[in-house]
Structure formats: C-alpha cells, structure tokens
mmCIF file of C-alpha atoms in Angstrom:
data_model
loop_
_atom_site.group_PDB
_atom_site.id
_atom_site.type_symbol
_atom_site.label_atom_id
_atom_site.label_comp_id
_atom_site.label_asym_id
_atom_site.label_seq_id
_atom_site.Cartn_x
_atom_site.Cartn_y
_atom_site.Cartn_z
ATOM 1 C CA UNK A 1 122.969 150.730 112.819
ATOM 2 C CA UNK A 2 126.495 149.336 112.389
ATOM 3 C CA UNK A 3 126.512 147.811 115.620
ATOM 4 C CA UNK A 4 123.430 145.583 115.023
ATOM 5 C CA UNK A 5 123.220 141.959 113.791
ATOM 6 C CA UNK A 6 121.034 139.937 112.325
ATOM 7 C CA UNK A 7 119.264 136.866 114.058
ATOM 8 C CA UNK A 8 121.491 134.185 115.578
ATOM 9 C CA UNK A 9 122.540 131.595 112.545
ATOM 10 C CA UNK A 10 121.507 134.264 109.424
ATOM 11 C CA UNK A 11 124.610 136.602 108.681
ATOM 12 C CA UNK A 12 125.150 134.235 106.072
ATOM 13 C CA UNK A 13 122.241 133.053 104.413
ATOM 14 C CA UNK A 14 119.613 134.457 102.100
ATOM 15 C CA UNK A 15 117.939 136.478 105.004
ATOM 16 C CA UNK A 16 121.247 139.012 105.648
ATOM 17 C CA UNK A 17 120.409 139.559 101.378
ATOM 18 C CA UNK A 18 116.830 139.996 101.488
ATOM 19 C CA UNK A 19 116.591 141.901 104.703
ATOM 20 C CA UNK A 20 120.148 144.225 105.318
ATOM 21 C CA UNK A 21 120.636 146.856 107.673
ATOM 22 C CA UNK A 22 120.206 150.363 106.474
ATOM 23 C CA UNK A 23 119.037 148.545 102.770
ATOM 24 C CA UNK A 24 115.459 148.763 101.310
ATOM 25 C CA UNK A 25 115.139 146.030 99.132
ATOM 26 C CA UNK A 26 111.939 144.621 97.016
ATOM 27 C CA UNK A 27 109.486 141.818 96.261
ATOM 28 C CA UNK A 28 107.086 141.097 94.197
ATOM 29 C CA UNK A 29 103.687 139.098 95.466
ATOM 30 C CA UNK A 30 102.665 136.490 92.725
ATOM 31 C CA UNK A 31 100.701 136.062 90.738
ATOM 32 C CA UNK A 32 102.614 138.190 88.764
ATOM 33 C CA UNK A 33 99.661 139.271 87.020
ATOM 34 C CA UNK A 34 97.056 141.631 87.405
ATOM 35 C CA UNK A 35 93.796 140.629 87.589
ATOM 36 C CA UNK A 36 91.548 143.850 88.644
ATOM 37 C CA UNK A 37 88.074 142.061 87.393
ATOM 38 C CA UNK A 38 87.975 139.048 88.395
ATOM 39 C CA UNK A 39 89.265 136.553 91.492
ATOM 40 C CA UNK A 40 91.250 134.024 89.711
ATOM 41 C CA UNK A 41 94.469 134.800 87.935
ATOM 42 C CA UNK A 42 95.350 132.993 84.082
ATOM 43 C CA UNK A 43 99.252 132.432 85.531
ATOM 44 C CA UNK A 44 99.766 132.652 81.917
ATOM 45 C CA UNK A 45 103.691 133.546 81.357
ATOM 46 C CA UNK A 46 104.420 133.457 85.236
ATOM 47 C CA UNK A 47 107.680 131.524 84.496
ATOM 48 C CA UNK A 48 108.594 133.864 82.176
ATOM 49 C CA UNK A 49 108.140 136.949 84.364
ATOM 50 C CA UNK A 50 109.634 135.476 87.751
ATOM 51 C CA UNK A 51 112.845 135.114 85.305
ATOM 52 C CA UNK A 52 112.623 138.417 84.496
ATOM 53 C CA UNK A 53 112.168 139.360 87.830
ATOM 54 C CA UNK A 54 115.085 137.271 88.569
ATOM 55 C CA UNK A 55 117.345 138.612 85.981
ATOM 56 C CA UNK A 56 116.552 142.249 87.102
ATOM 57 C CA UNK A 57 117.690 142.090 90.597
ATOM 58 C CA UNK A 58 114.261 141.730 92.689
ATOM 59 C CA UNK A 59 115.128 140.800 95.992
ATOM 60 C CA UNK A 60 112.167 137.972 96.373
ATOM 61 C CA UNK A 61 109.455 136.353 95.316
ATOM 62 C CA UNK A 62 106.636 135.721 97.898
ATOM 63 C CA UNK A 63 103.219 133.134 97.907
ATOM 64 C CA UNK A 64 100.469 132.934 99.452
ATOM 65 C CA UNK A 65 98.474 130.456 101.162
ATOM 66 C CA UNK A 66 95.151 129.854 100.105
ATOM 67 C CA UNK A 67 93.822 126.624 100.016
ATOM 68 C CA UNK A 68 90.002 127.479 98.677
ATOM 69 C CA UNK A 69 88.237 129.838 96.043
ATOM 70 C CA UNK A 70 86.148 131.900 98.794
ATOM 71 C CA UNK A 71 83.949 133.909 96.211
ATOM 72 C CA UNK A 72 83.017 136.543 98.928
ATOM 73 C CA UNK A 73 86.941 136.945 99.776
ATOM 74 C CA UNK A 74 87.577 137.767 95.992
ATOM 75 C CA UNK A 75 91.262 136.239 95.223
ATOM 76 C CA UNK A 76 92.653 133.088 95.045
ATOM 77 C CA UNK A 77 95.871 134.200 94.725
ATOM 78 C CA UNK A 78 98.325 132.075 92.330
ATOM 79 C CA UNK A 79 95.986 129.214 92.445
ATOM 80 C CA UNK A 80 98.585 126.503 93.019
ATOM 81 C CA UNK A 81 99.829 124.903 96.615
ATOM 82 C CA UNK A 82 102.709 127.386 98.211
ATOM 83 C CA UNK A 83 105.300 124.716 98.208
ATOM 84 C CA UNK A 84 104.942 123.066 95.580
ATOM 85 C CA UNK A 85 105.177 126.479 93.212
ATOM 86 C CA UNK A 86 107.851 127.633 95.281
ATOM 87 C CA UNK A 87 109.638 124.370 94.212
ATOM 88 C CA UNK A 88 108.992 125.060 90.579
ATOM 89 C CA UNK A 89 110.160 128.616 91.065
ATOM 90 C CA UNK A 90 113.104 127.986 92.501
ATOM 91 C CA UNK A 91 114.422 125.574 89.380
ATOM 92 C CA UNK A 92 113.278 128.321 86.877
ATOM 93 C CA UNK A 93 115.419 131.339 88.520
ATOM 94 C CA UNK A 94 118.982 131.458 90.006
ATOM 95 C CA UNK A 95 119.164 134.592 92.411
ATOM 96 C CA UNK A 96 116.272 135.502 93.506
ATOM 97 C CA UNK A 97 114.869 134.601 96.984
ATOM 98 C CA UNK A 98 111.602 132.629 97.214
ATOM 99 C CA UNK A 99 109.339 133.012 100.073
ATOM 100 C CA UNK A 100 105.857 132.450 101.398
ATOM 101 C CA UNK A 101 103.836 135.143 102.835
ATOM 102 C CA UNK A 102 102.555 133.062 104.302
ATOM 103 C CA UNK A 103 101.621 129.469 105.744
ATOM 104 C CA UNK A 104 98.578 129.368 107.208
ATOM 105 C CA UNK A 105 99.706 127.481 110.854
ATOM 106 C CA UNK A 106 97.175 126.777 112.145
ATOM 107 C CA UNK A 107 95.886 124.968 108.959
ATOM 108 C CA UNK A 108 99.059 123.104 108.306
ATOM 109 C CA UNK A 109 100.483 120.066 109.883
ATOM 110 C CA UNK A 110 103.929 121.811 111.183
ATOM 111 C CA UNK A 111 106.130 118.665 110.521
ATOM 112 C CA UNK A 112 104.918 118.143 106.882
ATOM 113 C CA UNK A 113 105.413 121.475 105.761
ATOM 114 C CA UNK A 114 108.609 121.995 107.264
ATOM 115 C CA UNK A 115 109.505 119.118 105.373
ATOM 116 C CA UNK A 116 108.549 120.895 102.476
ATOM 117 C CA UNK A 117 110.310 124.152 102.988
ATOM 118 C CA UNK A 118 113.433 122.275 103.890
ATOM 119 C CA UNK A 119 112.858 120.106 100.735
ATOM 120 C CA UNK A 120 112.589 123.840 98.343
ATOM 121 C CA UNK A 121 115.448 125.060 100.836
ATOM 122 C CA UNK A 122 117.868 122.429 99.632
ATOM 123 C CA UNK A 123 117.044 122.540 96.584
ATOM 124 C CA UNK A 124 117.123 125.978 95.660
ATOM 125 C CA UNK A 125 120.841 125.950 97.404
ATOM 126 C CA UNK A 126 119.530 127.811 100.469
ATOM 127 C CA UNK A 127 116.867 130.192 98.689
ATOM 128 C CA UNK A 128 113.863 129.605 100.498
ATOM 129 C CA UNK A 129 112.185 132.242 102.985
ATOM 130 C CA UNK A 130 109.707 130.713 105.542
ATOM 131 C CA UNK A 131 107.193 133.238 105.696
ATOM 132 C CA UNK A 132 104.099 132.455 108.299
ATOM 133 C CA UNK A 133 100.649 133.645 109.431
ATOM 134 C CA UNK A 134 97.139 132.856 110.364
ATOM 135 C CA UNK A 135 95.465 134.183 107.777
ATOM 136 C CA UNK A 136 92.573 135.923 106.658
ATOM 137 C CA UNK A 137 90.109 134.015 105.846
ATOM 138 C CA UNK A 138 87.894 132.375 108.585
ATOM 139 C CA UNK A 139 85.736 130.463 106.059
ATOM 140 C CA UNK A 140 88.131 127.912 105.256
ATOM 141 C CA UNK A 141 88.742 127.052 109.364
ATOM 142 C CA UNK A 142 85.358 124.979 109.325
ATOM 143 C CA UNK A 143 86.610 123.191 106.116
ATOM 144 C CA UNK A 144 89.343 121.830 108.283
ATOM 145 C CA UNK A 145 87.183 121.349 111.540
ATOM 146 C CA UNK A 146 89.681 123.733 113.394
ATOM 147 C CA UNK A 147 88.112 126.336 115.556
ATOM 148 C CA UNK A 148 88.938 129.868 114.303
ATOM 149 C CA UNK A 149 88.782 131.369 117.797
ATOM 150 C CA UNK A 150 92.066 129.401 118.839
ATOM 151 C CA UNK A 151 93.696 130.007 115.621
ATOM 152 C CA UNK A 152 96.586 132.418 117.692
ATOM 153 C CA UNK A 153 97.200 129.308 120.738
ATOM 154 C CA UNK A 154 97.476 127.004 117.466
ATOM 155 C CA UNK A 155 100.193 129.378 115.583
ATOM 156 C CA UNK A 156 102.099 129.489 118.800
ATOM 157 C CA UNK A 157 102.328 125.687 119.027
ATOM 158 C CA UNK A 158 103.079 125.099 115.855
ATOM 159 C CA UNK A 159 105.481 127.424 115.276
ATOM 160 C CA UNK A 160 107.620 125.748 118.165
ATOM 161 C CA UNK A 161 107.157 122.483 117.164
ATOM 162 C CA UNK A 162 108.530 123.706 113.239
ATOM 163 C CA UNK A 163 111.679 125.721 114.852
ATOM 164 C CA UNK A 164 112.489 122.271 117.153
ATOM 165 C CA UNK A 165 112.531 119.614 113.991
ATOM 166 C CA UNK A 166 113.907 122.359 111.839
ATOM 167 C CA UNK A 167 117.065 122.874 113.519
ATOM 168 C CA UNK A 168 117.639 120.457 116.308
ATOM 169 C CA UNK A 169 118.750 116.737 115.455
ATOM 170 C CA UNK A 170 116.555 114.082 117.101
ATOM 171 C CA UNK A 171 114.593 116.362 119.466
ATOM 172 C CA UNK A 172 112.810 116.061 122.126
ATOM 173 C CA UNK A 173 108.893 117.918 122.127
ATOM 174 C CA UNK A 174 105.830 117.922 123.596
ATOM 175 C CA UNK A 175 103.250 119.971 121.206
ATOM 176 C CA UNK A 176 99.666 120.729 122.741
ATOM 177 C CA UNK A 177 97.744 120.414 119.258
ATOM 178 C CA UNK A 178 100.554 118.176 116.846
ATOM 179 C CA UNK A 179 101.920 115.522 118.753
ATOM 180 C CA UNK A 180 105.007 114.828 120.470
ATOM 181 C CA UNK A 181 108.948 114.058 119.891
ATOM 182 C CA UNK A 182 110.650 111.625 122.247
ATOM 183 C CA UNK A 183 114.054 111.729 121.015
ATOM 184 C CA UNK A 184 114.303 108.851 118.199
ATOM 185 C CA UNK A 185 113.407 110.653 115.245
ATOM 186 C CA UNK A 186 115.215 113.408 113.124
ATOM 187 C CA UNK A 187 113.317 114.952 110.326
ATOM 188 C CA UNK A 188 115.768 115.918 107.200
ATOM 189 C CA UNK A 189 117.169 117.525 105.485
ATOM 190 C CA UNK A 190 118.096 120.630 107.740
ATOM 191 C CA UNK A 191 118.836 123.729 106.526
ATOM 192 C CA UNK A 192 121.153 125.038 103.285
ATOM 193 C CA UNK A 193 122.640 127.408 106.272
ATOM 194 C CA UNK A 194 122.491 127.070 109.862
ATOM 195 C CA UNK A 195 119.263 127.342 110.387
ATOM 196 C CA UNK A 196 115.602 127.911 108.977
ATOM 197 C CA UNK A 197 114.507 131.561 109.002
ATOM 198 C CA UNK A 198 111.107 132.585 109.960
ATOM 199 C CA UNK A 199 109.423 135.648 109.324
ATOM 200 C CA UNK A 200 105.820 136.742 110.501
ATOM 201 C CA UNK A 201 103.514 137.391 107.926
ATOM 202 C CA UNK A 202 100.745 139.823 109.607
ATOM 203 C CA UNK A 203 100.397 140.142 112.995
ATOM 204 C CA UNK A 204 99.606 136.082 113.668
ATOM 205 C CA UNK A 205 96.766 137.163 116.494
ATOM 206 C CA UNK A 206 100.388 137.702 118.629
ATOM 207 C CA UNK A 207 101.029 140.519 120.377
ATOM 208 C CA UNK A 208 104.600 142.463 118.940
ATOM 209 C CA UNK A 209 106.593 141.819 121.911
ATOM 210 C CA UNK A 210 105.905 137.923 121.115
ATOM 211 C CA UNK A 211 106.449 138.777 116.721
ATOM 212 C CA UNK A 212 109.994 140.250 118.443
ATOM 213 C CA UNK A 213 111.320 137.615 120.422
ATOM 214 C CA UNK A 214 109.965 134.849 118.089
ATOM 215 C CA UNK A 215 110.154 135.735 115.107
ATOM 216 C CA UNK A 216 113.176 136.824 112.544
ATOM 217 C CA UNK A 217 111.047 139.624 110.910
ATOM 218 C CA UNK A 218 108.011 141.227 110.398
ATOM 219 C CA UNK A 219 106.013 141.984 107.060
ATOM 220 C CA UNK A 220 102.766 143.692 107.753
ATOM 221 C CA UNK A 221 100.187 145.571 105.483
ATOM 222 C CA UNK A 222 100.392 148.691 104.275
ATOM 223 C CA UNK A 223 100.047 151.360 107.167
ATOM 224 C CA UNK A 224 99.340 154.920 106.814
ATOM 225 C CA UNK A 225 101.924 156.794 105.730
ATOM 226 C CA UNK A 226 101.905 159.125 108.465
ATOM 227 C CA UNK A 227 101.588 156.106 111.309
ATOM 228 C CA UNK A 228 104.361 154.005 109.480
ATOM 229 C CA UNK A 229 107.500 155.768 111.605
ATOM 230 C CA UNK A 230 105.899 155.064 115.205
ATOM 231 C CA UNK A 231 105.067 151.189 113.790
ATOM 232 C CA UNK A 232 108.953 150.908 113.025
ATOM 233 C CA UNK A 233 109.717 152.499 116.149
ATOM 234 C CA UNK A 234 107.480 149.967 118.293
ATOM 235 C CA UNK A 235 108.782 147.347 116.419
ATOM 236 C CA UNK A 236 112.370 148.371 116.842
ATOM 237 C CA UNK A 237 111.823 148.884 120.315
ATOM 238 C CA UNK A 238 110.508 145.468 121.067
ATOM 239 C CA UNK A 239 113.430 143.901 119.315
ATOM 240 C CA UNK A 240 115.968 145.646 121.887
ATOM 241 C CA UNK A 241 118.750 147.992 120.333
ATOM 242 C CA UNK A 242 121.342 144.861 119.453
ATOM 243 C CA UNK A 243 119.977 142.513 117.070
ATOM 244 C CA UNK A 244 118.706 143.939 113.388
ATOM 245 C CA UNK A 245 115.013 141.969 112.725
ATOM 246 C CA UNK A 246 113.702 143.724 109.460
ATOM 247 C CA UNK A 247 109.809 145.551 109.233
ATOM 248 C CA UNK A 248 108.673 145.771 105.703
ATOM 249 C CA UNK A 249 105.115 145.842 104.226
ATOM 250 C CA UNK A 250 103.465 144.212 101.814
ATOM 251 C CA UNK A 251 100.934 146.338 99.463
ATOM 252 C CA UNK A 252 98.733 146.556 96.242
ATOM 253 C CA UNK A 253 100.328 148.516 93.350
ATOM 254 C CA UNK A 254 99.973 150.022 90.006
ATOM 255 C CA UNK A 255 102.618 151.655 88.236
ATOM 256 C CA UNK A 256 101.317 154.574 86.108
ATOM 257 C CA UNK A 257 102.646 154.472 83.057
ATOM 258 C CA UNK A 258 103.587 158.524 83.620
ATOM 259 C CA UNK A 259 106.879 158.614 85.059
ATOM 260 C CA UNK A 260 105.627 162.090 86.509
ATOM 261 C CA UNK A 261 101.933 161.131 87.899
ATOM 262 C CA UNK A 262 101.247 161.773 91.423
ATOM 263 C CA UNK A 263 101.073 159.453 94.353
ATOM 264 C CA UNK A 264 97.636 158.191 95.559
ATOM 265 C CA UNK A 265 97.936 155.748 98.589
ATOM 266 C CA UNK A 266 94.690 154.023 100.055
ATOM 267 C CA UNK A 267 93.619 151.003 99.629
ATOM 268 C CA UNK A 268 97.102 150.088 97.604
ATOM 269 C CA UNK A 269 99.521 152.205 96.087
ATOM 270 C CA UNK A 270 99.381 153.652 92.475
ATOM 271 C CA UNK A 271 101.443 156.416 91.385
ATOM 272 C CA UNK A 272 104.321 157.119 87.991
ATOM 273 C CA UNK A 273 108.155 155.995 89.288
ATOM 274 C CA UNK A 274 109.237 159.865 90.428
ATOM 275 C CA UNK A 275 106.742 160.067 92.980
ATOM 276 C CA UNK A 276 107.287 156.262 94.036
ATOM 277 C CA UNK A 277 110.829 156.786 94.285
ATOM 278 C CA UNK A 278 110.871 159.753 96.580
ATOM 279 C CA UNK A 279 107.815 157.489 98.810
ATOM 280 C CA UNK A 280 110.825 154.893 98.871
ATOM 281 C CA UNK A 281 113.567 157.093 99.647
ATOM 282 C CA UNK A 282 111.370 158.716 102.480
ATOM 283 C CA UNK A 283 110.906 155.008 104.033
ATOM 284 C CA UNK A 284 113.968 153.769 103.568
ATOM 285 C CA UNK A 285 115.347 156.445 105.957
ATOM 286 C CA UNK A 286 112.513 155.754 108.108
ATOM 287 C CA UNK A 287 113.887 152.224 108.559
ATOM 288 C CA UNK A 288 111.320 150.197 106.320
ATOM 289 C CA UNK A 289 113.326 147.196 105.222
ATOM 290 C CA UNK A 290 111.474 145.481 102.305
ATOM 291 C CA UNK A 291 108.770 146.173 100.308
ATOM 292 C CA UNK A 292 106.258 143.206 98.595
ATOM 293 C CA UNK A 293 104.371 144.961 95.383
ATOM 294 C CA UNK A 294 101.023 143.244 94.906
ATOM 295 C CA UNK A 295 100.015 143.845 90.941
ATOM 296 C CA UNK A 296 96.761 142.059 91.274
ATOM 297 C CA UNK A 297 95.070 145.545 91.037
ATOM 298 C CA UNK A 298 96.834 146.648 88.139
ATOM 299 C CA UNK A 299 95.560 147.356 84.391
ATOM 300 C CA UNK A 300 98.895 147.843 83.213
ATOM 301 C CA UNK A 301 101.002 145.287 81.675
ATOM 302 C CA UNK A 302 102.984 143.323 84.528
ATOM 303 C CA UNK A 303 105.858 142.643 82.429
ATOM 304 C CA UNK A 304 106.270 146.423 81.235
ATOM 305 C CA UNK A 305 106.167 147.363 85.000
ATOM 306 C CA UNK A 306 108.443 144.824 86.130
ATOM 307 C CA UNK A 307 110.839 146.386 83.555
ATOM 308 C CA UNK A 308 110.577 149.898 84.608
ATOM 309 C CA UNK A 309 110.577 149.161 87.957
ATOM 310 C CA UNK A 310 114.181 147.646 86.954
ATOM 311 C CA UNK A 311 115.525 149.485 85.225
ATOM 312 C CA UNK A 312 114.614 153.092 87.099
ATOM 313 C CA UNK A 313 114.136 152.159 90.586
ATOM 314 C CA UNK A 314 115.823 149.083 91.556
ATOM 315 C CA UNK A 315 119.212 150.340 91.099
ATOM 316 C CA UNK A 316 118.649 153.362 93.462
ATOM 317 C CA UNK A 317 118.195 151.442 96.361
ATOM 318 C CA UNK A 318 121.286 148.665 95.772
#
C-alpha cells in the first residue's frame, strides 16, 4: 500500500485527509438527528452538533440531495438545498470536511452547481468534497421533465462538462444535454487546491470499470458483511494496482447505549461501541476507507452518541 497514490492533483488537499491509504476514517450523514417516526427532521441544534462533530475529530460531514418531500420515499433528509447548507456549515466549523453525498446530475445544471461547490470550496479554504449520484428517487424526474430512463447517459455528460469548467481555464466543450464551450469563457473561482475532487455517490447507473477511471472514489451502501471483501477487491481491481481511489459505505446507525450489546446488521447497523469497534477494525483491514453513519434511525440522543463515538472510537482509528 506504500507504493500507491492518490488521484492526480489530491496529495494535498482535503481528499488525501478524508480518504488515506491504510486509514479508516468517519462521517456523519446529516441531519444530525434522528428521526425514526416521522420523514422530516426538526434540524433543531444542527449547528451545534456539526461543531461538536467538528471539535471531536470526525473526518466529514456529508448532504444529501433531495429537492421534494416524496411521502411514499419517507425522508427528506436535512430539508435545506445541499449547497447552500454546506455553505453555512462550512463558516460554523474549522476542520472538518464538508461533502455532498450526493448531487443529483442529472437534475442539476452542471455549470451552476459547480459554481456553487467552487463558491463553498473557496470559502471553506479548500474543505469542500464533491460528492455525486443519480439518485433514488424517480418521482421527482417528471417534476423536472427529464426522462428517468436516460438518467445514467445524463450523469455521464454532465459529469464531463463539471470536470472541464472545474479545472481547465477557458475551455473548449461540446456537452450532448448542457450546452457547449467555445473557448471565451472561464467559470471561477477554481479550486482551493489543484483541482476539484469527485467522488461517486452509489453506483450512478455506471458500470465500476467507468466509477474507476472517472471517478476519485467510491461510497456505496451498506453491503453484506460477508460480500464486502470481494466488493473492495473488484473495486481495487478496476482501479489498477498504482493509484489509491478510496471504497467506503455509507449506512443507518444506532449506537446502543450498552458499551457491551451485540451487533445486529440489516437494514442499518445498531450495536454498543465494543462490538462496533471490532466490525471497524475487521474492515479497516479489509481495506474499507470511510465510513458515513446515518442516525436518522436512531432513538438515542444524537449528541450523546456523537460524544461516545469520540471519545471511544475515533481515536482508535487516527
């Protein structure tokens, strides 16, 4: 693993400390806030918990992308817009990566919200992740009058129309679905470092040998814990044995209040620290990278389980 690198243009920005070789490092999903019975969140005392969350050495912050209350869907997630939380997060905290996980491509217009996550990256002196995805949620494609069924052609465009006015000066583009670039125009501000990372956020309706040459990392759902080693492996495989592109997962989770409970892993994760902690351990070694801890399924206080979490676990695994 010494031998490996990270992408081309990230050894030095907030990618090499979210994602590091050989490291397991973790996130938290906002809200931060469990919400178990109903769909919406209160995001009462958010700001208060992502400085907490800040102040104990999490390794990120991530938001999703939701644009509408789907009542048969059953979360809205932390209610407000990705960027423009991400900006407010970023001037409450001073460490502590922020990321989406993730915008929605082939809902966006590329140029405008690479605008944005320049705009946070700046900002935030070169915090921001740019996490990206599809989505899950094919009732909200009509509400745009985009076609669901194309959703993967439209990712693919605009994800190469974002990487060309994110880190070339006055490109040149032709984009199948966005429009076009003819050499006049430069969109700033650039990057805090040398370049905008991008992560994939799901499987995007690619296939993994296109997730692995694109794209900087992968975060995908929780898999089986017996699967999880050949996922890493296939992953690690397509990115060829030189250059280090992190796999983590993201996951619902419920910290018993028993440091000694067992571990019970379906849909989510709920167990007391001991038995997390060994989980951990075991995936670090198989190569997991990061970890993104969901609380929305939680009945236990966020704040108390931020605090554990820590105090007991966080300091194992730096």
């Amino acid at each position: 693993m010494s031998d490996i690198h990270p992408p081309a243009g990230l050894a030095s920005s907030v990618f090499s400390k979210v994602f590091r070789p050989e490291k397991l490092t973790f996130g938290l999903l906002t809200p931060l806030e469990g919400y178990p019975l109903s769909d919406t969140p209160s995001m009462e005392g958010h700001t208060a918990l992502a400085k907490l969350a800040d102040d104990l050495g999490f390794a990120a912050l991530w938001l999703r992308d939701v644009p509408f209350r789907d009542p048969a869907f059953g979360d809205v997630a932390q209610i407000y817009d990705p960027m423009v939380y991400a900006s407010w997060l970023a001037a409450v905290t001073q460490r502590i990566a922020i990321g989406t996980a993730g915008m929605i491509l082939p809902l966006r217009d590329p140029i405008a919200i690479t605008k944005q996550a320049l705009s946070v990256d700046q900002l935030s002196n070169g915090r921001f992740l740019m996490g990206v995805s599809t989505g899950d949620r094919p009732s909200e494609y009509p509400a745009f009058g985009i076609d669901f069924e194309k959703r993967a052609e439209r990712f693919r465009d605009a994800y190469s129309l974002i990487k060309v006015v994110a880190n070339e000066s006055f490109p040149v583009h032709q984009s199948r679905h966005f429009g076009s670039l003819d050499g006049s125009l430069d969109l700033i501000p650039k990057a805090f470092a040398s370049r905008l990372p991008m992560v994939a956020v799901g499987r995007c309706g690619q296939e993994i040998s296109w997730l692995a040459e694109n794209m900087d990392g992968w975060i995908w759902h929780q898999s089986n814990l017996e699967q999880l080693p050949k996922v890493i492996d296939l992953w690690r495989s397509a990115c060829g044995p030189d250059t280090f592109k992190p796999y983590g997962y993201g996951t619902f989770f419920e910290l018993d209040s028993d440091p000694n409970a067992p571990l019970n892993w379906g849909r989510g994760v709920r167990g007391g620290r001991k038995a997390l902690i060994d989980l951990w351990l075991r995936q670090h070694d198989q190569g997991v990278s990061h970890v993104a801890l969901n609380m929305r399924v939680s009945h236990r206080s966020v704040k108390d389980t931020i605090q554990e979490l820590g105090e007991h676990v966080l300091p194992l695994f730096t």
